[in-house]
mmCIF file of C-alpha atoms in Angstrom:
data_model
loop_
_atom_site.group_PDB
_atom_site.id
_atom_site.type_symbol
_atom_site.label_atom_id
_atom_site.label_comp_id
_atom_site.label_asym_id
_atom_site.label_seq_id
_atom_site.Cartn_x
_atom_site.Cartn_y
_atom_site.Cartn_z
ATOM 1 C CA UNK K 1 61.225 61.471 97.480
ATOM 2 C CA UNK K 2 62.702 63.930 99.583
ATOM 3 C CA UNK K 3 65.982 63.733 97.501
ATOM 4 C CA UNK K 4 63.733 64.490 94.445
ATOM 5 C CA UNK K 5 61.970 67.426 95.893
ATOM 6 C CA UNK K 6 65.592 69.186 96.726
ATOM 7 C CA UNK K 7 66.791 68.794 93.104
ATOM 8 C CA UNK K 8 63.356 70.390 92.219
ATOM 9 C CA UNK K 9 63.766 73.410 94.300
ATOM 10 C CA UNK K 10 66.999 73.888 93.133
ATOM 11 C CA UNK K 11 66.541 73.515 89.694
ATOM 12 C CA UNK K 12 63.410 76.059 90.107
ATOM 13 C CA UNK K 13 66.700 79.105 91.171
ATOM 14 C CA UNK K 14 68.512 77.901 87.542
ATOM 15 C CA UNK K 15 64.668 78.349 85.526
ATOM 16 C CA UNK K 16 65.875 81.830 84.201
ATOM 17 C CA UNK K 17 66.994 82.145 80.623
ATOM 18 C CA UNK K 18 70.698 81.863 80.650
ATOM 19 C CA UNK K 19 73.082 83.668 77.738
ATOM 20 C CA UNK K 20 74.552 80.495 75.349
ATOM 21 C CA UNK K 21 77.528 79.940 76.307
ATOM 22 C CA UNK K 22 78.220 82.975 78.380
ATOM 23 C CA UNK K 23 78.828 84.130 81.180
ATOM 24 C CA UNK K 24 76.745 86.690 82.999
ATOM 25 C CA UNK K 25 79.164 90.175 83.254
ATOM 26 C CA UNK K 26 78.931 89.876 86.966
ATOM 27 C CA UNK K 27 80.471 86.196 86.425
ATOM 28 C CA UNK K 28 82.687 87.010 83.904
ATOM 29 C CA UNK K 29 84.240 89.681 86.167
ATOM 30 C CA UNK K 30 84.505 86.906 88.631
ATOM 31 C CA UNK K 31 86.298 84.532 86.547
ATOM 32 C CA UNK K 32 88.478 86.713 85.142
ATOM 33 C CA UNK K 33 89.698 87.766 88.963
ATOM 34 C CA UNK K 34 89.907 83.754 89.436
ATOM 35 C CA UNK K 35 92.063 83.376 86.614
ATOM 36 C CA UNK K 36 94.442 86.050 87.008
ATOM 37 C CA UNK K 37 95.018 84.953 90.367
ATOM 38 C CA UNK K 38 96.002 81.589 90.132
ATOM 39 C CA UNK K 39 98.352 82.957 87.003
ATOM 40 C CA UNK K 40 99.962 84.953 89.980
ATOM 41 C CA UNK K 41 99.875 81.326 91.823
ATOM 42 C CA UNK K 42 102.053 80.008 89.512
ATOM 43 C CA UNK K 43 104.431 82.365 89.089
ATOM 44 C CA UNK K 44 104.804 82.263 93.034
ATOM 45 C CA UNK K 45 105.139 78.912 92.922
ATOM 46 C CA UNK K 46 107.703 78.801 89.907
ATOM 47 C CA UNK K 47 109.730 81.076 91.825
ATOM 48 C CA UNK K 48 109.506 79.359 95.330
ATOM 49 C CA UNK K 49 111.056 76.283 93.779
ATOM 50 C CA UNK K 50 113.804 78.297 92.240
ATOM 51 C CA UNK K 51 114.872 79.700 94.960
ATOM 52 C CA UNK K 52 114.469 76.076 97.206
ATOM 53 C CA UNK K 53 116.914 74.751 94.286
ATOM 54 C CA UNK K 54 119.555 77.360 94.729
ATOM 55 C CA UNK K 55 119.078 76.367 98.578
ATOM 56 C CA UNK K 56 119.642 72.520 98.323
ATOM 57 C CA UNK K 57 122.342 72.606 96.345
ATOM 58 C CA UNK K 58 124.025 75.305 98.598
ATOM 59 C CA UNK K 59 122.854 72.569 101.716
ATOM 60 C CA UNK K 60 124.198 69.834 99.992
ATOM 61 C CA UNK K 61 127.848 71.195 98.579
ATOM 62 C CA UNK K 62 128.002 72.587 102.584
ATOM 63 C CA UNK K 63 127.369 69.108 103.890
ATOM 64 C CA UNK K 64 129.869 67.172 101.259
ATOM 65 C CA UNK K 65 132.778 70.267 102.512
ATOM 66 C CA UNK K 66 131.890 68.938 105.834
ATOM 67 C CA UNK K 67 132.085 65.382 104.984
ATOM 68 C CA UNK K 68 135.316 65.793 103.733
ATOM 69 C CA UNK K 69 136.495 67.235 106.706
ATOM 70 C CA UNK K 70 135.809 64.436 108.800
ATOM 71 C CA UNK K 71 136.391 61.860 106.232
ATOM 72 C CA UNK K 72 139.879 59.449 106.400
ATOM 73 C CA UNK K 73 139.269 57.630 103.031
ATOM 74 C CA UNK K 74 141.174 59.351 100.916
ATOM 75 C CA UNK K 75 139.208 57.373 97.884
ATOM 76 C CA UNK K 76 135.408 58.752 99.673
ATOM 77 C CA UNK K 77 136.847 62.165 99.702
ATOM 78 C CA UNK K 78 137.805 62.401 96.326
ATOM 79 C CA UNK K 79 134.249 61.132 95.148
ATOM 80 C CA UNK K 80 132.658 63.901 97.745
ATOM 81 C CA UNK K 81 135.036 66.314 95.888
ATOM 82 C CA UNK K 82 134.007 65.606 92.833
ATOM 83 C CA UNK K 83 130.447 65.604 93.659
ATOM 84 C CA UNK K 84 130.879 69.473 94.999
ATOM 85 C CA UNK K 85 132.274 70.165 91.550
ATOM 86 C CA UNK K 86 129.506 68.964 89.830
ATOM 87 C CA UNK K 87 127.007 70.722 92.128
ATOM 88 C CA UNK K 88 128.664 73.735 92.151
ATOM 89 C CA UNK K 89 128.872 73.956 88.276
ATOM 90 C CA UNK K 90 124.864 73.209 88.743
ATOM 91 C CA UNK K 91 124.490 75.962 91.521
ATOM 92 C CA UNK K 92 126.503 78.253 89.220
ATOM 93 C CA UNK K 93 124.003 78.206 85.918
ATOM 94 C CA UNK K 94 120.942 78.161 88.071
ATOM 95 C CA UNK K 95 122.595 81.420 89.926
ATOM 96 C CA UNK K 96 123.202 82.945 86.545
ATOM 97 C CA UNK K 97 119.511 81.979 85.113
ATOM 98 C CA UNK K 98 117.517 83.206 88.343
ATOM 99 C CA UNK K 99 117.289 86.372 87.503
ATOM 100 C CA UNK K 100 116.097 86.464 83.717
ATOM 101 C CA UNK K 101 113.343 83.618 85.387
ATOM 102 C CA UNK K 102 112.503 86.138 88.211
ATOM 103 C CA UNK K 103 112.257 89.239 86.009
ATOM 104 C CA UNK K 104 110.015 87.048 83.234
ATOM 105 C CA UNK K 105 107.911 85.793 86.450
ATOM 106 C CA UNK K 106 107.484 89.895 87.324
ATOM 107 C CA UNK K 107 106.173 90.775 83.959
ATOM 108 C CA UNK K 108 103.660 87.693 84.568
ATOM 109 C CA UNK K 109 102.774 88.820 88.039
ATOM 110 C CA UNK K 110 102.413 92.570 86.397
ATOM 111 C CA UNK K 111 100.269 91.461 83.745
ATOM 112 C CA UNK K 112 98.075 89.410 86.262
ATOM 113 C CA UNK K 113 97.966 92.620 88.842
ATOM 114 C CA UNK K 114 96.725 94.953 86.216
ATOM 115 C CA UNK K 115 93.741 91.900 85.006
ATOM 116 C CA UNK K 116 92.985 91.648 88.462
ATOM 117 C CA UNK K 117 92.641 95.273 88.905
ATOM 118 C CA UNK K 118 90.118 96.312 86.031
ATOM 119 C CA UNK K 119 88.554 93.228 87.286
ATOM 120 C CA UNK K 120 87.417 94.744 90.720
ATOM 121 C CA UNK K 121 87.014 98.000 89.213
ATOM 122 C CA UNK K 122 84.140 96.241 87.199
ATOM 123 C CA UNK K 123 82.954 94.945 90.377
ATOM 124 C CA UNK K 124 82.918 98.214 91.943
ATOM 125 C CA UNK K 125 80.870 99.650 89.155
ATOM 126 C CA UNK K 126 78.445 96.749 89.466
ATOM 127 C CA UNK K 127 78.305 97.607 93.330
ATOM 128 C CA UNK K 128 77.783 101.362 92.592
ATOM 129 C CA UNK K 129 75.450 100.926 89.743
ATOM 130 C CA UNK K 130 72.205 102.629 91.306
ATOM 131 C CA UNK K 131 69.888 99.561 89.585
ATOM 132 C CA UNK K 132 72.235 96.556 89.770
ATOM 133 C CA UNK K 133 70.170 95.266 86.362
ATOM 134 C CA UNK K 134 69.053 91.472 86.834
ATOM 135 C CA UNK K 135 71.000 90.936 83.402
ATOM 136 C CA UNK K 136 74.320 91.429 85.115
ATOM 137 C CA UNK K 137 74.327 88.469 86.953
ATOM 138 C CA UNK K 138 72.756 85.173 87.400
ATOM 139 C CA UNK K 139 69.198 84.817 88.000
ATOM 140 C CA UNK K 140 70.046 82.467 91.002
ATOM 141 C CA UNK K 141 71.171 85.308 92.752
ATOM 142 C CA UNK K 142 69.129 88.395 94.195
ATOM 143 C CA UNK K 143 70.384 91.790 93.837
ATOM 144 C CA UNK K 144 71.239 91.880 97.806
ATOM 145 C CA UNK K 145 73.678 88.269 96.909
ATOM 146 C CA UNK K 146 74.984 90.010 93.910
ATOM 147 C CA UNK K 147 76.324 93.023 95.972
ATOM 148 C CA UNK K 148 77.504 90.329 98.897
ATOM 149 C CA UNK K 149 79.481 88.235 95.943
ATOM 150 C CA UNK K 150 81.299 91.243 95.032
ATOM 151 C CA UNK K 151 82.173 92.761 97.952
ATOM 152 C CA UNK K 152 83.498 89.255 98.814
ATOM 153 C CA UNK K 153 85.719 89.554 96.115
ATOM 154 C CA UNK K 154 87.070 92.634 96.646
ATOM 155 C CA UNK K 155 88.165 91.908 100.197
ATOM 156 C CA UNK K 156 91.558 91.163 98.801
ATOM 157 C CA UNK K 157 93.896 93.384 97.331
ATOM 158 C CA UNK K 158 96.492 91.936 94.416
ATOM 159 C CA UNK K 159 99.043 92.638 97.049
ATOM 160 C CA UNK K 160 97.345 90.513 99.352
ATOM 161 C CA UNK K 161 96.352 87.841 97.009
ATOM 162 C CA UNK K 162 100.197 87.717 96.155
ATOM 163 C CA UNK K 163 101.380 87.683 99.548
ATOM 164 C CA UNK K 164 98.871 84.466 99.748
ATOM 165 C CA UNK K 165 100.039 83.052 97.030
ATOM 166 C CA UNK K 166 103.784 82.763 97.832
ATOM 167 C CA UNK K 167 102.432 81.324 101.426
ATOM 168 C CA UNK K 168 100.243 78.651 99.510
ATOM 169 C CA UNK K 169 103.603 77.842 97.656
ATOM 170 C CA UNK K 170 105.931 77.676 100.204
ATOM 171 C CA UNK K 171 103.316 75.541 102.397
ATOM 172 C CA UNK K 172 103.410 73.166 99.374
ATOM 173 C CA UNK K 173 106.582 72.898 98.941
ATOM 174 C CA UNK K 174 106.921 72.088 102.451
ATOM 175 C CA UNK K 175 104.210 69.785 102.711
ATOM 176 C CA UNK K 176 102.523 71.644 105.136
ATOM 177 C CA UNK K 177 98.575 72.376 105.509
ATOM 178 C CA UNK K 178 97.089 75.066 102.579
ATOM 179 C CA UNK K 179 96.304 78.452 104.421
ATOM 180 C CA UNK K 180 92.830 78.874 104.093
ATOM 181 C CA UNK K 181 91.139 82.364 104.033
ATOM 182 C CA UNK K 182 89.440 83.192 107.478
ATOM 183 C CA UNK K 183 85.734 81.979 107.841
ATOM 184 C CA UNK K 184 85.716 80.392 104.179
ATOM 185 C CA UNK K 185 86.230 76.946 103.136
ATOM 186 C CA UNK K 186 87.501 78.245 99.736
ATOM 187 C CA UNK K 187 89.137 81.100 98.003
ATOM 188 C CA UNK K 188 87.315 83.580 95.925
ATOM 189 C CA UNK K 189 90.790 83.958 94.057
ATOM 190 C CA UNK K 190 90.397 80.732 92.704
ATOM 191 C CA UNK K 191 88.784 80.564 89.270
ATOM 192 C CA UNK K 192 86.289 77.821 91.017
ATOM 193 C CA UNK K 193 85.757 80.119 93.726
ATOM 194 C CA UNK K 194 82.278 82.207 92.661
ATOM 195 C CA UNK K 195 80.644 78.943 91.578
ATOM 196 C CA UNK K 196 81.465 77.454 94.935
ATOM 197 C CA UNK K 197 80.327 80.001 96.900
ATOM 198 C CA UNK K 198 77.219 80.119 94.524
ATOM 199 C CA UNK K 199 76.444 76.740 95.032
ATOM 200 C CA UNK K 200 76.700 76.959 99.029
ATOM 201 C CA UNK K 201 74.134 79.674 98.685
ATOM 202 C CA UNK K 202 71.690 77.756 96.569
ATOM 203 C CA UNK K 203 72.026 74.740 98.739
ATOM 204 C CA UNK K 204 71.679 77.099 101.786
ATOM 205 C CA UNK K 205 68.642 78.923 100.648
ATOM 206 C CA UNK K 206 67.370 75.560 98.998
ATOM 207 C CA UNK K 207 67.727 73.850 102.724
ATOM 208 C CA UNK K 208 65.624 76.521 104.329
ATOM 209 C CA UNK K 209 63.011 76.189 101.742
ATOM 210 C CA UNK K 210 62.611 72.710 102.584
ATOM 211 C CA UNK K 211 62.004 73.244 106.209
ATOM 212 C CA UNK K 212 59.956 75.820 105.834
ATOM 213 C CA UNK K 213 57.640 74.109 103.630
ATOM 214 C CA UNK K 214 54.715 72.467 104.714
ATOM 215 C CA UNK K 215 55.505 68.351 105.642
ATOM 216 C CA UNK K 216 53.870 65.865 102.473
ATOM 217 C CA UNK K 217 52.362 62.757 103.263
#
């Protein structure tokens, strides 16, 4: 029963009409932050692996030199020789290439900056906007959680959701723990972001209701 009554209460914050397939302007501002920044993800990630490359080939033609400095088979050294001509004929094209992928990853990273950008100018406005009308955002929310969302998502600048981006990438690459954002267990820069910390409110303010209310025999 007392699994029932939550689902009630927190179906009675989604009761409001809701546009058909769309999302609120608040939201869509939102989503459209999400969405440039994990565009900006990718290209940080694209480019940490391109640069990793160039490294482990460098690593590995450095540890076949020294191999064949230590090596007395004449027959080995050839084969590690031959291997550093192959790798270096690799290293060479993906040397050459690096820059047209790095400037075509910049115009994607520009592109996502200047999305990101008139995103949080919309939130501003929504912020600024005397009234904050009801039909700018979800009915779920109050005005006062409205304001809170957006401000949330303006704590980041693009240059700081870049700069944690490339460390996201590099920690993956390195199989290392995800940074997480101080004091949140997810990242408003994801598109999923909003909608998660939408639904920790709801179940938050859905969790109080319950106590508060009155026990049922």
């Amino acid at each position: 029963m007392l699994h029932d009554a939550a689902w009630t209460l927190a179906g009675n914050l989604y009761s409001s009409a809701r546009p058909a397939g769309a999302l609120f302007p608040l939201e869509s501002a939102m989503d459209e932050l999400g969405r440039a920044a994990r565009d900006i993800a990718f290209a940080e990630t694209a480019d940490v692996i391109a640069v990793n490359r160039i490294r482990v080939l460098r690593d590995m033609i450095s540890a076949c030199r020294s191999e064949i400095a230590l090596q007395q088979d004449r027959t080995v050294a050839l084969e590690l020789a031959a291997a550093i001509d192959g790798l270096g004929a690799e290293l060479t094209s993906f040397e050459e290439t690096l820059p047209l992928e790095r400037a075509f990853r910049a115009d994607q990273r520009d592109s996502a900056v200047a999305r990101i950008e008139a995103a949080q100018s919309r939130l501003r406005g929504f912020i600024d906007s005397a009234g904050l009308e009801p039909a700018q955002f979800d009915p779920a929310l109050s005005r006062d959680e409205a304001v809170e969302l957006a401000l949330a998502a303006l704590e980041r600048s693009p240059a700081q959701i870049i700069a944690a981006a490339r460390l996201e990438a590099e920690a993956r690459l390195a199989g290392a723990p995800i940074p997480m954002p101080e004091g949140a267990p997810f990242h408003f820069t994801q598109p999923e972001g909003w909608t998660a910390w939408l639904a920790a409110r709801i179940a938050e303010r859905v969790g109080r209701g319950m106590s508060e209310s009155p026990a049922q025999g």
